[in-house]
Short mmCIF file of C-alpha atoms and ligand atoms in Angstrom, two decimals:
data_model
loop_
_atom_site.label_atom_id
_atom_site.label_comp_id
_atom_site.label_asym_id
_atom_site.label_seq_id
_atom_site.Cartn_x
_atom_site.Cartn_y
_atom_site.Cartn_z
CA MET A 1 92.50 86.15 102.57
CA ASP A 2 92.30 85.87 99.08
CA ALA A 3 93.68 83.65 96.42
CA PHE A 4 94.06 83.49 92.56
CA VAL A 5 92.47 80.26 90.67
CA ILE A 6 94.39 80.59 87.42
CA ARG A 7 93.40 78.13 84.23
CA GLY A 8 96.64 78.24 82.19
CA GLY A 9 97.54 77.83 78.70
CA THR A 10 95.97 80.64 76.69
CA PRO A 11 97.81 83.31 75.00
CA LEU A 12 97.45 86.94 75.63
CA HIS A 13 96.22 89.51 73.05
CA GLY A 14 95.51 93.11 73.63
CA ASN A 15 96.85 96.25 75.60
CA ILE A 16 97.71 96.68 79.38
CA ALA A 17 98.53 100.44 80.46
CA ILE A 18 101.12 100.57 83.07
CA ALA A 19 100.28 102.68 86.21
CA GLY A 20 102.54 105.15 88.15
CA SER A 21 105.57 103.75 90.00
CA LYS A 22 104.94 102.39 93.56
CA ASN A 23 108.69 102.76 94.21
CA ALA A 24 108.95 106.25 92.97
CA ALA A 25 105.49 107.30 94.83
CA LEU A 26 106.53 106.06 98.09
CA PRO A 27 109.40 108.29 98.85
CA ILE A 28 107.75 111.24 96.79
CA MET A 29 104.67 111.03 99.32
CA ALA A 30 107.14 111.19 102.13
CA ALA A 31 108.91 114.37 100.88
CA ALA A 32 105.32 116.01 101.30
CA LEU A 33 106.76 116.15 105.08
CA LEU A 34 109.47 119.04 103.87
CA THR A 35 106.87 121.48 103.16
CA ASP A 36 103.77 123.42 104.70
CA ASP A 37 102.45 123.72 101.19
CA PRO A 38 100.33 121.32 99.23
CA LEU A 39 102.16 118.73 97.00
CA ASP A 40 99.72 117.53 94.17
CA LEU A 41 100.71 113.90 92.76
CA LEU A 42 99.21 112.47 89.44
CA ASP A 43 99.20 108.64 88.53
CA VAL A 44 99.51 107.57 92.01
CA ALA A 45 98.43 104.06 91.88
CA GLU A 46 95.78 102.36 93.94
CA LEU A 47 98.06 99.92 95.80
CA ALA A 48 97.96 98.44 99.35
CA ASP A 49 101.59 100.11 99.86
CA ILE A 50 100.23 103.44 98.99
CA GLY A 51 97.49 103.19 101.21
CA ASN A 52 99.76 102.58 104.08
CA MET A 53 102.19 105.46 103.40
CA ARG A 54 98.66 107.45 102.99
CA ARG A 55 97.94 106.09 106.77
CA LEU A 56 101.47 106.85 108.08
CA LEU A 57 101.43 110.38 106.73
CA HIS A 58 98.01 110.85 108.14
CA ALA A 59 99.26 109.78 111.36
CA LEU A 60 102.10 112.11 111.07
CA GLY A 61 100.00 115.24 110.37
CA CYS A 62 99.77 115.04 106.30
CA ASP A 63 96.46 114.77 105.17
CA ALA A 64 95.88 113.19 101.64
CA THR A 65 92.75 114.18 99.74
CA ALA A 66 91.68 114.13 96.09
CA HIS A 67 92.21 117.27 94.33
CA ASP A 68 91.64 118.38 90.77
CA GLY A 69 92.46 115.04 89.56
CA ALA A 70 95.73 114.61 91.82
CA LEU A 71 96.52 113.16 95.21
CA ARG A 72 96.85 116.30 97.29
CA LEU A 73 99.30 115.89 100.25
CA HIS A 74 99.18 118.73 102.81
CA VAL A 75 100.69 118.87 106.29
CA THR A 76 98.26 120.51 108.66
CA ASP A 77 99.86 119.20 111.97
CA THR A 78 103.32 119.05 112.82
CA SER A 79 102.67 118.25 116.78
CA THR A 80 103.57 114.27 116.16
CA SER A 81 106.79 112.98 114.69
CA ALA A 82 106.45 109.31 115.56
CA ALA A 83 106.17 106.87 112.90
CA LYS A 84 104.51 103.71 114.70
CA TYR A 85 105.57 100.09 114.53
CA ASP A 86 102.12 98.84 113.51
CA ILE A 87 102.38 100.75 110.25
CA VAL A 88 106.38 100.36 109.64
CA ARG A 89 106.21 96.64 110.30
CA THR A 90 104.02 96.28 107.41
CA MET A 91 105.92 98.42 105.08
CA ARG A 92 109.66 99.05 105.19
CA ALA A 93 109.26 101.95 102.73
CA SER A 94 108.08 104.00 106.08
CA ILE A 95 111.76 104.69 106.80
CA CYS A 96 111.77 107.24 104.06
CA THR A 97 109.70 109.65 106.17
CA LEU A 98 112.82 109.67 108.55
CA GLY A 99 114.97 112.24 106.64
CA PRO A 100 111.94 114.61 105.62
CA MET A 101 110.68 114.63 109.15
CA LEU A 102 114.05 115.24 110.88
CA ALA A 103 114.90 118.00 108.41
CA ARG A 104 111.61 119.83 108.60
CA ARG A 105 110.80 119.23 112.25
CA GLY A 106 114.09 118.78 113.87
CA GLU A 107 113.06 115.46 115.40
CA ALA A 108 111.83 112.16 114.16
CA ARG A 109 111.03 108.67 115.90
CA VAL A 110 110.59 105.78 113.25
CA SER A 111 110.15 102.23 114.45
CA LEU A 112 113.01 99.99 113.08
CA PRO A 113 111.55 98.00 110.23
CA GLY A 114 111.79 94.32 110.74
CA GLY A 115 112.78 91.93 107.86
CA CYS A 116 110.91 90.41 105.53
CA ALA A 117 110.48 87.41 103.20
CA ILE A 118 113.48 88.61 100.93
CA GLY A 119 116.07 89.38 103.66
CA VAL A 120 117.02 91.09 106.71
CA ARG A 121 116.59 94.70 105.31
CA PRO A 122 119.21 96.62 107.40
CA VAL A 123 119.01 100.55 107.75
CA ASP A 124 122.42 101.16 108.47
CA LEU A 125 123.28 103.32 105.54
CA HIS A 126 120.12 105.40 106.34
CA LEU A 127 121.42 105.91 109.80
CA LYS A 128 124.90 106.84 108.44
CA GLY A 129 123.69 109.26 106.15
CA MET A 130 121.60 111.07 108.76
CA GLU A 131 124.51 111.08 111.10
CA ALA A 132 126.50 112.71 108.35
CA LEU A 133 123.98 115.43 108.30
CA GLY A 134 124.55 116.19 112.08
CA ALA A 135 121.50 114.06 113.12
CA ARG A 136 121.86 112.90 116.92
CA LEU A 137 120.39 109.22 116.59
CA SER A 138 119.41 106.74 119.62
CA LEU A 139 117.51 103.57 119.66
CA ASP A 140 114.61 103.50 122.08
CA SER A 141 112.55 100.11 122.32
CA GLY A 142 112.70 99.31 118.64
CA ASP A 143 112.57 103.06 117.68
CA ILE A 144 115.07 105.08 115.83
CA VAL A 145 115.09 108.62 117.68
CA ALA A 146 116.67 111.30 115.58
CA THR A 147 117.06 115.13 116.43
CA THR A 148 118.94 117.91 114.50
CA PRO A 149 122.07 119.25 116.18
CA PRO A 150 121.85 122.30 118.29
CA GLY A 151 120.61 125.25 116.27
CA GLY A 152 117.82 122.67 114.78
CA ARG A 153 119.17 122.52 111.37
CA LEU A 154 121.11 119.79 109.68
CA ILE A 155 124.54 120.36 108.30
CA GLY A 156 125.56 119.61 104.62
CA ALA A 157 128.34 116.82 104.50
CA THR A 158 129.88 114.54 101.87
CA VAL A 159 128.86 110.98 102.65
CA PHE A 160 129.74 107.55 100.91
CA LEU A 161 126.51 105.70 100.74
CA GLY A 162 127.65 102.45 99.36
CA GLY A 163 127.06 99.33 100.94
CA ALA A 164 128.18 95.53 100.84
CA TYR A 165 125.60 95.04 98.05
CA GLY A 166 125.91 98.25 96.49
CA PRO A 167 123.96 101.45 96.77
CA THR A 168 120.87 101.93 98.64
CA VAL A 169 117.54 103.42 96.68
CA LEU A 170 115.47 104.22 99.93
CA GLY A 171 118.94 105.36 101.75
CA THR A 172 119.71 107.65 98.95
CA ALA A 173 115.93 108.94 98.80
CA ASN A 174 116.15 109.66 102.54
CA VAL A 175 119.43 111.66 102.51
CA MET A 176 118.91 113.26 99.48
CA SER A 177 115.43 114.52 100.81
CA ALA A 178 116.89 115.47 104.32
CA ALA A 179 119.64 117.23 102.62
CA THR A 180 117.41 119.66 100.71
CA LEU A 181 117.00 121.52 103.82
CA ALA A 182 120.33 121.14 105.29
CA ARG A 183 122.84 124.32 105.80
CA GLY A 184 125.15 124.08 103.00
CA ARG A 185 126.20 121.50 100.21
CA THR A 186 125.81 117.64 100.59
CA ILE A 187 127.40 115.00 98.40
CA ILE A 188 126.21 111.75 98.22
CA GLU A 189 128.77 109.13 96.72
CA SER A 190 127.78 105.79 95.46
CA ALA A 191 124.07 107.08 95.47
CA ALA A 192 121.71 104.68 93.83
CA CYS A 193 121.03 105.42 90.04
CA GLU A 194 117.69 104.06 90.12
CA PRO A 195 115.11 106.04 87.86
CA GLU A 196 112.98 106.31 90.96
CA ILE A 197 115.74 108.48 92.53
CA VAL A 198 115.50 110.65 89.34
CA ASP A 199 111.86 111.00 89.49
CA LEU A 200 112.19 112.07 93.43
CA ALA A 201 114.86 114.65 92.54
CA ALA A 202 112.51 116.12 90.02
CA VAL A 203 109.75 116.71 92.26
CA LEU A 204 112.33 118.03 94.93
CA ASN A 205 113.60 120.32 92.48
CA ALA A 206 110.10 121.56 91.44
CA MET A 207 109.49 122.13 95.17
CA GLY A 208 112.67 124.54 95.22
CA ALA A 209 115.51 122.03 96.17
CA ARG A 210 118.92 122.57 94.39
CA ILE A 211 119.83 118.82 93.24
CA THR A 212 122.21 117.93 90.55
CA GLY A 213 123.54 114.58 89.49
CA ALA A 214 120.41 112.53 90.15
CA GLY A 215 120.65 109.27 88.03
CA SER A 216 124.48 109.22 88.71
CA PRO A 217 126.51 107.62 91.61
CA ARG A 218 127.38 111.28 92.72
CA ILE A 219 124.40 113.61 93.85
CA THR A 220 125.13 117.16 94.96
CA ILE A 221 122.49 118.90 96.99
CA ASP A 222 122.76 122.76 98.03
CA GLY A 223 120.50 123.23 100.90
CA VAL A 224 117.78 125.92 100.86
CA GLU A 225 115.81 127.66 103.71
CA ARG A 226 112.32 126.08 103.02
CA LEU A 227 110.56 123.99 100.07
CA HIS A 228 107.18 124.97 98.57
CA GLY A 229 104.57 122.97 96.90
CA ALA A 230 104.66 121.32 93.59
CA ARG A 231 102.41 119.30 91.18
CA HIS A 232 103.91 116.23 89.76
CA ARG A 233 103.04 113.20 87.62
CA VAL A 234 104.54 110.12 89.06
CA MET A 235 106.78 108.05 86.44
CA ALA A 236 105.48 105.06 85.03
CA ASP A 237 106.23 101.65 87.01
CA ARG A 238 108.91 99.99 85.33
CA ILE A 239 108.72 96.89 87.38
CA GLU A 240 105.15 96.34 86.62
CA ALA A 241 105.85 97.07 82.85
CA GLY A 242 108.39 94.49 83.06
CA THR A 243 106.16 92.10 84.64
CA TYR A 244 103.66 92.47 82.19
CA ILE A 245 106.16 92.16 79.39
CA MET A 246 107.30 88.86 80.78
CA ALA A 247 103.57 87.78 81.25
CA GLY A 248 103.26 88.29 77.37
CA ALA A 249 106.46 86.55 76.72
CA ILE A 250 105.56 83.47 78.89
CA ALA A 251 102.05 82.99 77.84
CA GLY A 252 102.77 83.56 74.17
CA GLY A 253 100.42 85.69 71.81
CA SER A 254 100.86 89.61 71.15
CA LEU A 255 100.31 91.80 73.96
CA THR A 256 100.75 95.75 73.92
CA ILE A 257 101.98 97.67 76.90
CA SER A 258 101.42 101.28 76.97
CA ASN A 259 102.72 104.01 79.14
CA CYS A 260 105.78 101.66 79.34
CA PRO A 261 109.01 103.35 80.64
CA VAL A 262 111.04 101.27 78.02
CA ASP A 263 113.94 103.42 78.54
CA CYS A 264 114.33 102.27 81.98
CA LEU A 265 114.18 98.79 81.28
CA MET A 266 117.16 98.40 78.86
CA ALA A 267 118.74 95.56 80.97
CA ALA A 268 115.58 93.63 81.19
CA THR A 269 114.68 94.05 77.42
CA THR A 270 118.08 93.15 76.38
CA THR A 271 117.82 89.91 78.29
CA LEU A 272 114.45 89.08 76.97
CA ALA A 273 115.92 89.46 73.57
CA GLU A 274 118.51 86.82 74.25
CA ALA A 275 115.77 84.69 75.38
CA GLY A 276 113.96 85.10 72.18
CA VAL A 277 111.37 87.68 72.95
CA THR A 278 110.48 90.35 70.44
CA ILE A 279 109.94 93.75 72.17
CA ARG A 280 109.12 96.51 69.47
CA ALA A 281 108.85 99.98 71.09
CA GLU A 282 106.73 102.61 69.02
CA PRO A 283 109.28 105.01 67.29
CA GLY A 284 109.37 108.55 68.33
CA ALA A 285 107.31 108.38 71.63
CA ASP A 286 108.29 109.52 74.88
CA PRO A 287 110.82 106.93 75.97
CA LEU A 288 109.30 106.82 79.50
CA ARG A 289 105.97 106.34 78.30
CA THR A 290 106.12 104.42 75.07
CA THR A 291 103.93 101.55 73.85
CA VAL A 292 105.54 98.44 73.25
CA THR A 293 104.51 95.08 71.58
CA VAL A 294 105.56 91.79 72.97
CA SER A 295 105.75 88.81 71.02
CA ARG A 296 107.62 85.29 70.62
CA SER A 297 107.95 83.42 67.25
CA GLY A 298 110.11 80.50 68.61
CA PRO A 299 111.05 78.72 71.61
CA ILE A 300 112.19 80.54 74.86
CA ARG A 301 116.00 80.52 74.74
CA PRO A 302 118.17 80.02 78.01
CA THR A 303 120.50 83.08 79.28
CA HIS A 304 122.34 83.98 82.28
CA VAL A 305 121.59 87.07 84.41
CA THR A 306 122.95 88.20 87.56
CA THR A 307 120.91 91.36 89.34
CA GLN A 308 122.53 94.42 89.84
CA PRO A 309 121.84 98.04 90.93
CA HIS A 310 120.48 100.00 88.08
CA PRO A 311 121.12 100.10 85.24
CA GLY A 312 121.80 96.66 85.76
CA PHE A 313 119.18 93.72 85.64
CA PRO A 314 116.69 94.66 88.47
CA THR A 315 116.32 92.18 91.51
CA ASP A 316 112.62 93.10 91.35
CA LEU A 317 112.11 91.23 87.89
CA GLN A 318 114.52 88.28 89.01
CA ALA A 319 111.73 86.17 90.15
CA GLN A 320 109.46 86.91 87.04
CA LEU A 321 112.41 85.99 84.78
CA MET A 322 112.76 82.71 86.61
CA ALA A 323 109.33 81.84 85.73
CA LEU A 324 109.88 82.44 82.06
CA LEU A 325 113.15 80.45 82.02
CA THR A 326 111.77 77.32 83.60
CA LEU A 327 110.20 76.71 79.97
CA ALA A 328 113.40 77.71 78.13
CA GLU A 329 114.91 75.03 75.60
CA GLY A 330 118.43 74.59 77.59
CA ASN A 331 119.93 75.61 80.99
CA SER A 332 119.88 79.31 82.46
CA SER A 333 121.49 80.61 85.64
CA ILE A 334 120.23 83.51 87.75
CA THR A 335 122.54 84.86 90.25
CA GLU A 336 120.99 87.18 92.92
CA ARG A 337 123.43 90.03 94.05
CA ILE A 338 121.24 92.50 95.81
CA PHE A 339 119.07 90.22 97.99
CA PRO A 340 121.04 86.99 98.02
CA ASP A 341 118.00 85.12 99.80
CA ARG A 342 115.29 86.37 97.39
CA PHE A 343 114.56 82.94 96.22
CA MET A 344 110.98 82.29 98.16
CA HIS A 345 109.44 81.44 94.87
CA VAL A 346 112.02 78.73 93.82
CA ALA A 347 110.21 75.77 95.97
CA GLU A 348 106.73 77.19 94.63
CA LEU A 349 107.79 76.92 91.01
CA ALA A 350 109.36 73.49 91.59
CA ARG A 351 105.93 72.32 92.60
CA MET A 352 104.62 73.12 89.18
CA GLY A 353 107.49 71.07 87.67
CA ALA A 354 110.04 73.56 87.44
CA ASP A 355 113.48 72.07 87.43
CA LEU A 356 115.67 74.56 89.57
CA MET A 357 118.90 73.91 91.59
CA ARG A 358 119.88 76.74 94.20
CA HIS A 359 123.65 77.02 94.97
CA GLY A 360 123.72 80.11 97.21
CA SER A 361 123.12 83.07 95.51
CA THR A 362 122.59 81.22 92.24
CA VAL A 363 119.79 79.26 90.73
CA LEU A 364 120.35 76.98 87.96
CA VAL A 365 117.40 76.62 85.92
CA SER A 366 117.10 73.52 83.72
CA GLY A 367 114.43 74.08 80.84
CA VAL A 368 111.30 71.74 81.01
CA LYS A 369 108.99 71.21 78.11
CA ARG A 370 105.79 72.15 80.32
CA LEU A 371 104.62 73.49 83.77
CA VAL A 372 101.56 71.86 85.41
CA GLY A 373 99.02 73.89 87.65
CA ALA A 374 99.33 73.05 91.22
CA PRO A 375 98.43 74.91 94.50
CA VAL A 376 101.27 77.24 95.31
CA MET A 377 101.59 79.90 97.82
CA ALA A 378 102.66 83.35 97.63
CA SER A 379 105.54 84.85 100.12
CA ASP A 380 106.72 88.19 98.75
CA LEU A 381 105.43 90.74 96.19
CA ARG A 382 107.69 89.80 93.10
CA ALA A 383 107.60 86.10 94.08
CA SER A 384 103.64 86.26 93.87
CA ALA A 385 103.80 87.75 90.32
CA SER A 386 106.27 85.02 89.37
CA LEU A 387 103.61 82.32 90.51
CA VAL A 388 100.99 84.03 88.26
CA LEU A 389 103.14 84.03 85.54
CA ALA A 390 103.92 80.64 85.69
CA GLY A 391 100.18 79.77 86.18
CA LEU A 392 99.33 81.76 82.87
CA ALA A 393 101.46 79.19 81.14
CA ALA A 394 100.88 76.10 83.01
CA SER A 395 98.50 73.12 82.00
CA GLY A 396 95.45 72.89 84.18
CA GLN A 397 94.79 74.98 87.17
CA THR A 398 97.02 76.79 89.57
CA ILE A 399 95.91 78.35 92.94
CA VAL A 400 97.96 80.99 94.20
CA ARG A 401 97.16 81.81 97.82
CA ARG A 402 97.98 84.68 100.06
CA VAL A 403 97.58 87.19 96.73
CA TYR A 404 97.69 90.12 99.39
CA HIS A 405 101.38 90.17 98.55
CA LEU A 406 100.57 90.94 94.92
CA ASP A 407 98.02 93.70 96.13
CA ARG A 408 100.90 95.61 97.51
CA GLY A 409 102.55 96.42 94.04
CA TYR A 410 99.98 95.60 91.39
CA GLU A 411 96.47 97.03 90.84
CA ARG A 412 94.19 94.31 90.44
CA MET A 413 96.38 92.06 88.58
CA GLU A 414 93.62 89.58 87.71
CA ASP A 415 91.41 92.38 85.87
CA ARG A 416 94.42 93.38 83.81
CA LEU A 417 95.48 89.95 82.72
CA ASN A 418 91.74 88.88 82.22
CA ALA A 419 91.25 91.75 79.85
CA VAL A 420 93.80 90.42 77.53
CA GLY A 421 92.75 86.98 77.65
CA ALA A 422 93.65 85.19 80.65
CA HIS A 423 91.44 83.19 83.09
CA ILE A 424 92.16 84.36 86.61
CA GLU A 425 89.31 84.08 89.37
CA ARG A 426 89.91 85.88 92.80
CA VAL A 427 88.47 83.97 95.57
CA ASP A 428 88.41 83.77 99.41
CA GLU A 429 90.81 81.15 100.56
CA ARG A 430 88.53 79.82 102.79
CA SER A 431 86.22 78.48 99.81
CA LEU A 432 89.30 76.33 98.65
CA PRO A 433 90.05 72.81 100.06
CA LEU A 434 92.94 72.59 102.52
CA MET A 435 96.27 72.50 100.78
CA ASP A 436 98.09 69.07 100.69
C1 LIG B 1 114.02 99.35 97.11
O1 LIG B 1 114.28 98.80 98.51
C2 LIG B 1 112.93 99.01 96.54
N1 LIG B 1 111.63 99.28 97.44
C3 LIG B 1 112.91 97.51 96.34
O2 LIG B 1 111.56 96.83 95.67
C4 LIG B 1 114.03 96.99 95.88
O3 LIG B 1 114.00 95.52 95.52
C5 LIG B 1 115.27 97.40 96.32
O4 LIG B 1 115.16 98.89 96.34
C6 LIG B 1 116.52 97.29 95.38
O5 LIG B 1 116.42 97.83 94.00
C7 LIG B 1 111.19 100.68 97.34
O6 LIG B 1 111.54 101.50 96.61
C8 LIG B 1 110.02 100.80 98.22
P1 LIG B 1 118.27 99.06 99.04
P2 LIG B 1 115.37 99.42 99.37
O7 LIG B 1 118.19 99.91 99.94
O8 LIG B 1 115.57 100.76 99.18
C9 LIG B 1 121.38 96.55 101.46
C10 LIG B 1 109.50 95.68 95.62
O9 LIG B 1 109.82 94.65 95.16
N2 LIG B 1 120.83 97.66 102.67
O10 LIG B 1 118.48 99.60 97.58
O11 LIG B 1 114.82 98.99 100.90
C11 LIG B 1 120.07 95.65 101.50
O12 LIG B 1 119.99 94.72 102.35
C12 LIG B 1 110.72 96.21 96.60
O13 LIG B 1 109.09 96.52 94.91
C13 LIG B 1 121.88 97.74 103.65
O14 LIG B 1 123.05 97.04 103.84
O15 LIG B 1 116.63 98.58 99.17
C14 LIG B 1 119.97 95.26 99.97
O16 LIG B 1 121.19 94.08 100.21
C15 LIG B 1 111.44 94.94 97.01
N3 LIG B 1 121.75 99.01 104.58
C16 LIG B 1 120.85 96.17 99.64
O17 LIG B 1 121.52 97.10 100.14
C17 LIG B 1 120.73 99.57 104.28
O18 LIG B 1 120.88 100.57 105.35
C18 LIG B 1 119.85 97.19 98.37
O19 LIG B 1 118.98 97.60 99.36
C19 LIG B 1 120.00 99.65 103.32
C20 LIG B 1 120.09 98.78 102.30
#
């Protein structure tokens, strides 16, 4: 297992280009199961999760090859429709193969995803959506077994997909994808409004689907007989962009972020402006692929944030914001409404001198003058990013162990940050002294 050895305290100067969105690419890759034609995708990032999805799709008879600068996904064998536990347990997003496989092949077997560091991660809303479309569901030794109704085709329906914690992103992706081949009209009420859903709907429509309302809480899908291939450039990763914007904010200096979907980050950029961070977007550029400049002339100011479904402040930037606010001049609060237990980074940040007090789903952040480098442990993707950001600002050396969590969602983060002035070395954990 790898670790990062970070020497903190240097400001960042230069440009970081944002890669294609992990959370857009994963359901879009699963959509390849909806057609026998090739689906060509551009800007698919080189990430562990993307590699896992390629492995899963291969096991489901969909091969991924490089073709004319794109990742070409092409179903060549529909004989197996079982997504095995060994892949699903490593990546919850495997669940988004359920809808496409069921809609195209009439049957699907997907292992129930386990929980993870940020929470239980149920899939009840996914199953509710599939049942609304007429699917017959059963559980068999940890697998969801789904079949289409007699006649072999899903049936369009109106379904309320909201849960106790708001809409479900991958649940919306699953039902929207499955409904493209259903007979008749499907309306998803309380659909997720995330930009990744908009990107998925754009690909599905390019494949011949008839979807309106993506990006709003009500999505309408009129089923068609079949879908054909398409070529699509995956949207830029708004969470990666937000992470690097906060890296620039916490380390100081002047960082530019190119291919930045600043239009999808309004809640985050507004919060950062309240915290004293200046984010200047290139005028007149594509708001989904802009170059922004990040700088801070004064102290980090405290603020109060609650994570919400899009367009609210994204839960996937909560840990990174907390790292920044540990150095604010005053007291902040962060309330997590999507995954109330998403605080694995709190104890680790405290090891670096942060002053944090958790009360249920809220953490009170009392600003401190400085963070001090320490050995810390990554636990989930965004908590890992939070620890790297803290290490950039901390005095001395920070060792972040188990950075495989980071590699799930960030392409070679150490190279990207070192190119703009950071000092991060990737080492084999076995070369390090045992943690105290
Ligand atoms: C997606 O996960 C993202 N992952 C997550 O990003 C992100 O944190 C999450 O959406 C929320 O924005 C991908 O897109 C691959 P949800 P998803 O279903 O779809 C509850 C990252 O760091 N819920 O929107 O799995 C759930 O427990 C990852 O890149 C149910 O109750 O999340 C949560 O409280 C982490 N029943 C809330 O809804 C269900 O059937 C939102 O979850 C499904 C979800």
